[in-house]
One Martini backbone bead per residue (centre of mass of N, CA, C, O) as a GRO file, in nm:
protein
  247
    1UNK     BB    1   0.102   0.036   0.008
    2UNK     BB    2   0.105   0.297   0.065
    3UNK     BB    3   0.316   0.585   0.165
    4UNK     BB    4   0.462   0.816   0.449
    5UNK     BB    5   0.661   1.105   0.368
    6UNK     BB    6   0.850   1.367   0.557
    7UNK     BB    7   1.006   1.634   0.512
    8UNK     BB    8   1.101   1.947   0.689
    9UNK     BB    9   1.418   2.004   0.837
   10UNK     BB   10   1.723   1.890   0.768
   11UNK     BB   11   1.994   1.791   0.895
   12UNK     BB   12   2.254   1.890   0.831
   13UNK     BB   13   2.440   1.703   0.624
   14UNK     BB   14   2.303   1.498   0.537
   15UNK     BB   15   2.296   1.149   0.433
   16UNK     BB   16   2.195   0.860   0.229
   17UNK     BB   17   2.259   0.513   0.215
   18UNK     BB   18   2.196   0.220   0.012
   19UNK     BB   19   2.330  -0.077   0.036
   20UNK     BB   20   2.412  -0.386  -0.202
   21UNK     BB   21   2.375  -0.653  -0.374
   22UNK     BB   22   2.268  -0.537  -0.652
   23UNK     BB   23   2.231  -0.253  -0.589
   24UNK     BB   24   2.030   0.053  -0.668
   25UNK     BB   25   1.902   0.394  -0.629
   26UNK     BB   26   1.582   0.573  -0.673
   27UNK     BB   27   1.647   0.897  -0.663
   28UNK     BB   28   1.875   1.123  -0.607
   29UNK     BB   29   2.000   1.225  -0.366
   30UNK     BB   30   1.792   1.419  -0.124
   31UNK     BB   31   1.689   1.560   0.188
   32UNK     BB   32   1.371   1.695   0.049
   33UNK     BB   33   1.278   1.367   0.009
   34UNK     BB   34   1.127   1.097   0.091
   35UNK     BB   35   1.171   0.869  -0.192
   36UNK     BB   36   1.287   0.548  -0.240
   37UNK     BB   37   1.439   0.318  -0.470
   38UNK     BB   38   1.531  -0.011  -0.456
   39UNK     BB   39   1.761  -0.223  -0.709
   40UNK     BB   40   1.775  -0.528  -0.771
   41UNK     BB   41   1.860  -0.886  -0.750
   42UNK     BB   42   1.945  -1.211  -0.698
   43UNK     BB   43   2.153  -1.129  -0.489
   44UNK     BB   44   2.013  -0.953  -0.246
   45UNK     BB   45   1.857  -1.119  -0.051
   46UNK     BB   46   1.704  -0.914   0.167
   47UNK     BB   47   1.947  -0.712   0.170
   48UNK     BB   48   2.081  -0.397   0.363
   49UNK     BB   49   2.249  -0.086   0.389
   50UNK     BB   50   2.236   0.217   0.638
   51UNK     BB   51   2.351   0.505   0.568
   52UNK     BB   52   2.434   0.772   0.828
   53UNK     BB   53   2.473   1.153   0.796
   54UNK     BB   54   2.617   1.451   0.975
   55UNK     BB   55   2.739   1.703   1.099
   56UNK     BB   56   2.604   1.587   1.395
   57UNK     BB   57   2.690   1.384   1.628
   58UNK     BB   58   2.412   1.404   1.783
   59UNK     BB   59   2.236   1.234   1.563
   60UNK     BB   60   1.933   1.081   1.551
   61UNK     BB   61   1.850   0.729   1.459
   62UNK     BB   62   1.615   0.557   1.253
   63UNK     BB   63   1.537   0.227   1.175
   64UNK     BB   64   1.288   0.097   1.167
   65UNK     BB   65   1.234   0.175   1.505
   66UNK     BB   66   1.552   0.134   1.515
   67UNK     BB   67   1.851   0.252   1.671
   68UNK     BB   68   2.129   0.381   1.511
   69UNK     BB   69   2.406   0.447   1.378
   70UNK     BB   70   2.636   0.705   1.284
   71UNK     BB   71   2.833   0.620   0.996
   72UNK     BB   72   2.743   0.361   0.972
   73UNK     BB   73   2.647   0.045   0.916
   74UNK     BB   74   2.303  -0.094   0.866
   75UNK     BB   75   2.104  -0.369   0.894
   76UNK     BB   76   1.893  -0.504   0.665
   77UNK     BB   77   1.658  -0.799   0.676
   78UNK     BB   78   1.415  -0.997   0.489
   79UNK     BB   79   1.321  -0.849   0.279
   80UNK     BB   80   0.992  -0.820   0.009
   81UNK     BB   81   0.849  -0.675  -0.216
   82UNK     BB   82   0.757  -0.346  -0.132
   83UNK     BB   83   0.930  -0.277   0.073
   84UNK     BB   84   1.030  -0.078   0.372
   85UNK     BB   85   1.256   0.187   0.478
   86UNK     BB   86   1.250   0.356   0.756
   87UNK     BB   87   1.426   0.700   0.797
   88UNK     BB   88   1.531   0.872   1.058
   89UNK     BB   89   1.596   1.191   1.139
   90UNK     BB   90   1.754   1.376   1.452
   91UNK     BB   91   1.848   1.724   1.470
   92UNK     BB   92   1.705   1.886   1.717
   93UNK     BB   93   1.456   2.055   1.526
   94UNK     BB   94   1.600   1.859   1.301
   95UNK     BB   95   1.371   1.645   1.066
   96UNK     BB   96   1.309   1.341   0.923
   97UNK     BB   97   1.116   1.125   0.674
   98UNK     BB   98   1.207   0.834   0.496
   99UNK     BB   99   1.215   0.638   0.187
  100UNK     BB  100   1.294   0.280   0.124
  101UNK     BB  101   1.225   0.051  -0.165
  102UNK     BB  102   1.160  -0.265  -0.236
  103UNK     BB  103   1.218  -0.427  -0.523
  104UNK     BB  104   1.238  -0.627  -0.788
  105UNK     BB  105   1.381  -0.747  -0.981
  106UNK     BB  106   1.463  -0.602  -1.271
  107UNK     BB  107   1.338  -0.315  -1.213
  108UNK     BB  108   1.338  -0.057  -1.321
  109UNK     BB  109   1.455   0.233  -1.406
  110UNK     BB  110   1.272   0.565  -1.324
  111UNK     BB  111   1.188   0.883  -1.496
  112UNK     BB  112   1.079   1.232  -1.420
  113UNK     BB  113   0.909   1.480  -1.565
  114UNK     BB  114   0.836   1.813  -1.517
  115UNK     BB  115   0.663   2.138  -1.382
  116UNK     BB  116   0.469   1.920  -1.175
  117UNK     BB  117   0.536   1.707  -0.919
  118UNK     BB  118   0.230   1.759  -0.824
  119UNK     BB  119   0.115   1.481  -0.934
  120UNK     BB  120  -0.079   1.203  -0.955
  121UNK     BB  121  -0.022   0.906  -0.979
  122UNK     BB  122   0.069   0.629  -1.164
  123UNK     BB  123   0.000   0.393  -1.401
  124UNK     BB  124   0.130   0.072  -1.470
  125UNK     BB  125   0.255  -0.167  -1.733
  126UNK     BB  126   0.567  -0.363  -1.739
  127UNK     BB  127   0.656  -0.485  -2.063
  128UNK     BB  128   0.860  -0.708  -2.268
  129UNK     BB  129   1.020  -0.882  -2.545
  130UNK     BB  130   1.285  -0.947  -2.405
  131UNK     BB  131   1.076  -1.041  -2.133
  132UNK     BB  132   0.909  -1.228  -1.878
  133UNK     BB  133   0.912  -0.986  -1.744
  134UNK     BB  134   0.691  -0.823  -1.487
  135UNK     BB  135   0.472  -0.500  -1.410
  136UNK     BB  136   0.264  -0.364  -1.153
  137UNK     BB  137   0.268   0.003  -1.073
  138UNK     BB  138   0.242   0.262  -0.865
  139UNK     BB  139   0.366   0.585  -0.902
  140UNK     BB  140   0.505   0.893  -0.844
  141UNK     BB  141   0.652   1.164  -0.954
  142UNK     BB  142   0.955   0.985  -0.944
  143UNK     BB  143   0.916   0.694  -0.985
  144UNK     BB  144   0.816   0.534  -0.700
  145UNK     BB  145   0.657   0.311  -0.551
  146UNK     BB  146   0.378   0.238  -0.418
  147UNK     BB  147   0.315  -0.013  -0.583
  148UNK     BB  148   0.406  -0.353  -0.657
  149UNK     BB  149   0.441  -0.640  -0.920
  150UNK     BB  150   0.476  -0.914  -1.044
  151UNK     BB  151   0.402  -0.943  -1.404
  152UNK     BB  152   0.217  -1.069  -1.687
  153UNK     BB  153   0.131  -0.876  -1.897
  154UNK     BB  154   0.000  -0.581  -1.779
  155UNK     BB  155  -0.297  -0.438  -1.802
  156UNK     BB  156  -0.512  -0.198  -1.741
  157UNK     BB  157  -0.427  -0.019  -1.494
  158UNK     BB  158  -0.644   0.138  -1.226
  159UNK     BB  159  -0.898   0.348  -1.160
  160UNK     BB  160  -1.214   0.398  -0.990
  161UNK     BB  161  -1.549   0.485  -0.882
  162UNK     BB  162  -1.632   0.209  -0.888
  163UNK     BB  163  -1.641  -0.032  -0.772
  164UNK     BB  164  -1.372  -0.137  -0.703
  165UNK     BB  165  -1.035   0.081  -0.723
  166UNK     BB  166  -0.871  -0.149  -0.877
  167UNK     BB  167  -0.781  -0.280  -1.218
  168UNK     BB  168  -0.647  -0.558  -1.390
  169UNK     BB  169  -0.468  -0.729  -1.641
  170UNK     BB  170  -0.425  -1.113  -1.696
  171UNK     BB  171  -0.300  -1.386  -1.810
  172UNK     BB  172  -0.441  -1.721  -1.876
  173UNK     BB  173  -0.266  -2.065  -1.880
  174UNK     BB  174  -0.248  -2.377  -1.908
  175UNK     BB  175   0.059  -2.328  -2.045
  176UNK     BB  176   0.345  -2.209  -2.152
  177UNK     BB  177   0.246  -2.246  -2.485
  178UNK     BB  178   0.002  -2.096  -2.485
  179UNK     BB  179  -0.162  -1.942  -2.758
  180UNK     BB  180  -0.517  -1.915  -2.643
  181UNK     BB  181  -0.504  -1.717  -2.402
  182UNK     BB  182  -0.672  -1.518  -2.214
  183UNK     BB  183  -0.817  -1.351  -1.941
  184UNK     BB  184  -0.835  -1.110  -1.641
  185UNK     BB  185  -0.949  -0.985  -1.349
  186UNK     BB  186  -0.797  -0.739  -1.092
  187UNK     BB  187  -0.908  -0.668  -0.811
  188UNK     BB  188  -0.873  -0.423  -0.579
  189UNK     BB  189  -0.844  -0.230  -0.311
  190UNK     BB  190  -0.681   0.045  -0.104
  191UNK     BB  191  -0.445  -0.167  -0.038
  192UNK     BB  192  -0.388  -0.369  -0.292
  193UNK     BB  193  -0.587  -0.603  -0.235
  194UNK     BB  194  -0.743  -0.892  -0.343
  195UNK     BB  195  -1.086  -0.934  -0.428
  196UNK     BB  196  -1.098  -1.038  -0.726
  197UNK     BB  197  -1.197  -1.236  -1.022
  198UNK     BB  198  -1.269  -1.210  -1.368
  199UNK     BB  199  -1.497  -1.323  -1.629
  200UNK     BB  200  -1.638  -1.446  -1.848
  201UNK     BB  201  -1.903  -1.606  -1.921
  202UNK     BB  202  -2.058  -1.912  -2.055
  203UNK     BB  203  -2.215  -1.938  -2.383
  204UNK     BB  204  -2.314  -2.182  -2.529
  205UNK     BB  205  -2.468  -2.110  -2.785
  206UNK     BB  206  -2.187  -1.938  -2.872
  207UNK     BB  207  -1.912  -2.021  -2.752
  208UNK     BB  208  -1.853  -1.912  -2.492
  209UNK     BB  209  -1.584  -1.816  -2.296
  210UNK     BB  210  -1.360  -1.752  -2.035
  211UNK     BB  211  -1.100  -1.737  -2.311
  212UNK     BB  212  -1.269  -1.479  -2.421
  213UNK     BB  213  -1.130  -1.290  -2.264
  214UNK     BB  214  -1.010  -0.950  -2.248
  215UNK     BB  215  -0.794  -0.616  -2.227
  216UNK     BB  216  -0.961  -0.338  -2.294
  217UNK     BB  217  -1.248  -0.353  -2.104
  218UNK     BB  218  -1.368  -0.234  -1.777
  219UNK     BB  219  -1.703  -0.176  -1.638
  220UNK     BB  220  -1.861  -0.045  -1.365
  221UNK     BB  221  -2.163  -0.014  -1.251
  222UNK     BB  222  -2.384   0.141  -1.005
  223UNK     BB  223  -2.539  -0.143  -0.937
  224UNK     BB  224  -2.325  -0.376  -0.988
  225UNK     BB  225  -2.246  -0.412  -1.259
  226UNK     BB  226  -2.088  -0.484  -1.590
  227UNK     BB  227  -1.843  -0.443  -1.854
  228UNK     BB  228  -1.716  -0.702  -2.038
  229UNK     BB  229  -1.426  -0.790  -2.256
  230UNK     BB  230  -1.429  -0.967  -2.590
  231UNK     BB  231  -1.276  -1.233  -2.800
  232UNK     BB  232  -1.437  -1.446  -3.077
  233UNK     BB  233  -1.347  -1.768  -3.257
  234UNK     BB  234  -1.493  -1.829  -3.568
  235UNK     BB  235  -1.632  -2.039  -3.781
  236UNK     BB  236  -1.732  -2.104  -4.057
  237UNK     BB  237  -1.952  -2.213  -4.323
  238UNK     BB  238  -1.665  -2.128  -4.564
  239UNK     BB  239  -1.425  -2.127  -4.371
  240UNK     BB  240  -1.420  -1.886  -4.187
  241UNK     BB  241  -1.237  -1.667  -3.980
  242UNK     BB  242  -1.340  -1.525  -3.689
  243UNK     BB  243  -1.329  -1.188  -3.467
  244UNK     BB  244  -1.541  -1.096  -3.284
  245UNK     BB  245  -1.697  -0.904  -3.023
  246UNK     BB  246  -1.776  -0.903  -2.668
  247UNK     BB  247  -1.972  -0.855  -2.359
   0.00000   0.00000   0.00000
């Protein structure tokens, strides 16, 4: 689920860096910024290292709520995906809470332009025909994930204003060959908790399945009723095959 951090006025001479195996973090630290990201590798299994310096010899550190060394690497173990690495420093009036969100292996790193930073969230899904890793993320005006998730082929992740709060289409496959595979909707809550999976209804009568479930857009109406698309794939009586459009 999203974070908050939020800088006040940082103790002079602040410095964070989050160090580990196969990591880099993004974006370039600055004081004035609440949010960063750790991009991992297959080596970093969950451990990384967080140093803080300051000008102040006496300025007071908490990683995760637990007291650290100024000037030292503090380790931290355990990371999973998604999580937070949440770094405190007080020194006297002047006082900071950052956060560094720990990656899945592969994911980019990323930047953002424009002349407003106060942009509300973007939706993504990241995925490459040079890769078999894909992610959906909701990013911050810097680039840095709200929530992450490693995700095959991940389209239309978006908010709702009716139904689910978020929603995401994901390819359903019989297995690893399967190339006449179809899609599902993945409802999230505002925690982005997975509320629900949705497919089409299969209708005997016209050949509809539920692998013919398509990603191109799905409608919740107020009443509570849905509409969902699909295509739907018919050889006509002439030998010919139709790629129908279906609701």
């Amino acid at each position: 689920p999203p974070t908050t951090s939020q800088v006040s006025t940082a103790p002079t001479g602040l410095t964070v860096t989050v160090t580990g195996a196969g990591i880099a973090t993004f974006p370039a630290y600055d004081a004035s910024l609440g949010r960063f990201a750790i991009r991992t590798s297959d080596t970093t299994g969950g451990r990384v290292a967080v140093t803080v310096t300051a000008d102040d010899p006496a300025t007071r550190v908490k990683v995760n709520g637990r007291p650290a060394p100024l000037g030292s690497p503090h380790p931290v173990t355990g990371l999973k995906p998604g999580d937070e690495v949440n770094v405190q420093v007080t020194s006297g009036g002047e006082h900071s809470n950052q956060s560094w969100i720990y990656l899945p292996s592969g994911f980019p790193e990323l930047t953002a332009t424009g002349s407003d930073p106060g942009n509300g969230p973007a939706f993504l899904g990241l995925s490459s025909l040079l890769s078999e890793t894909g992610f959906e993320t909701v990013v911050d005006a810097h680039g840095v994930p709200l929530h992450v998730r490693e995700a095959e082929e991940p389209h239309d992740f978006r908010a709702h204003t009716t139904g689910p709060n978020y929603t995401v289409f994901e390819p359903v496959k019989d297995g690893p060959d399967d190339t006449e595979y179809g899609y599902q909707v993945r409802e999230y809550d505002r925690q982005f908790r997975l509320a629900g999976l949705e497919r089409l209804r299969p209708v005997a009568s016209l050949g509809v399945v539920p692998d013919d479930t398509d990603f191109h857009d799905v409608q919740y109406l107020p009443d509570g009723r849905m509409v969902l698309m699909g295509h739907h794939r018919d050889v006509r009586a002439d030998g010919t095959a139709w790629l129908d459009a279906i609701l």
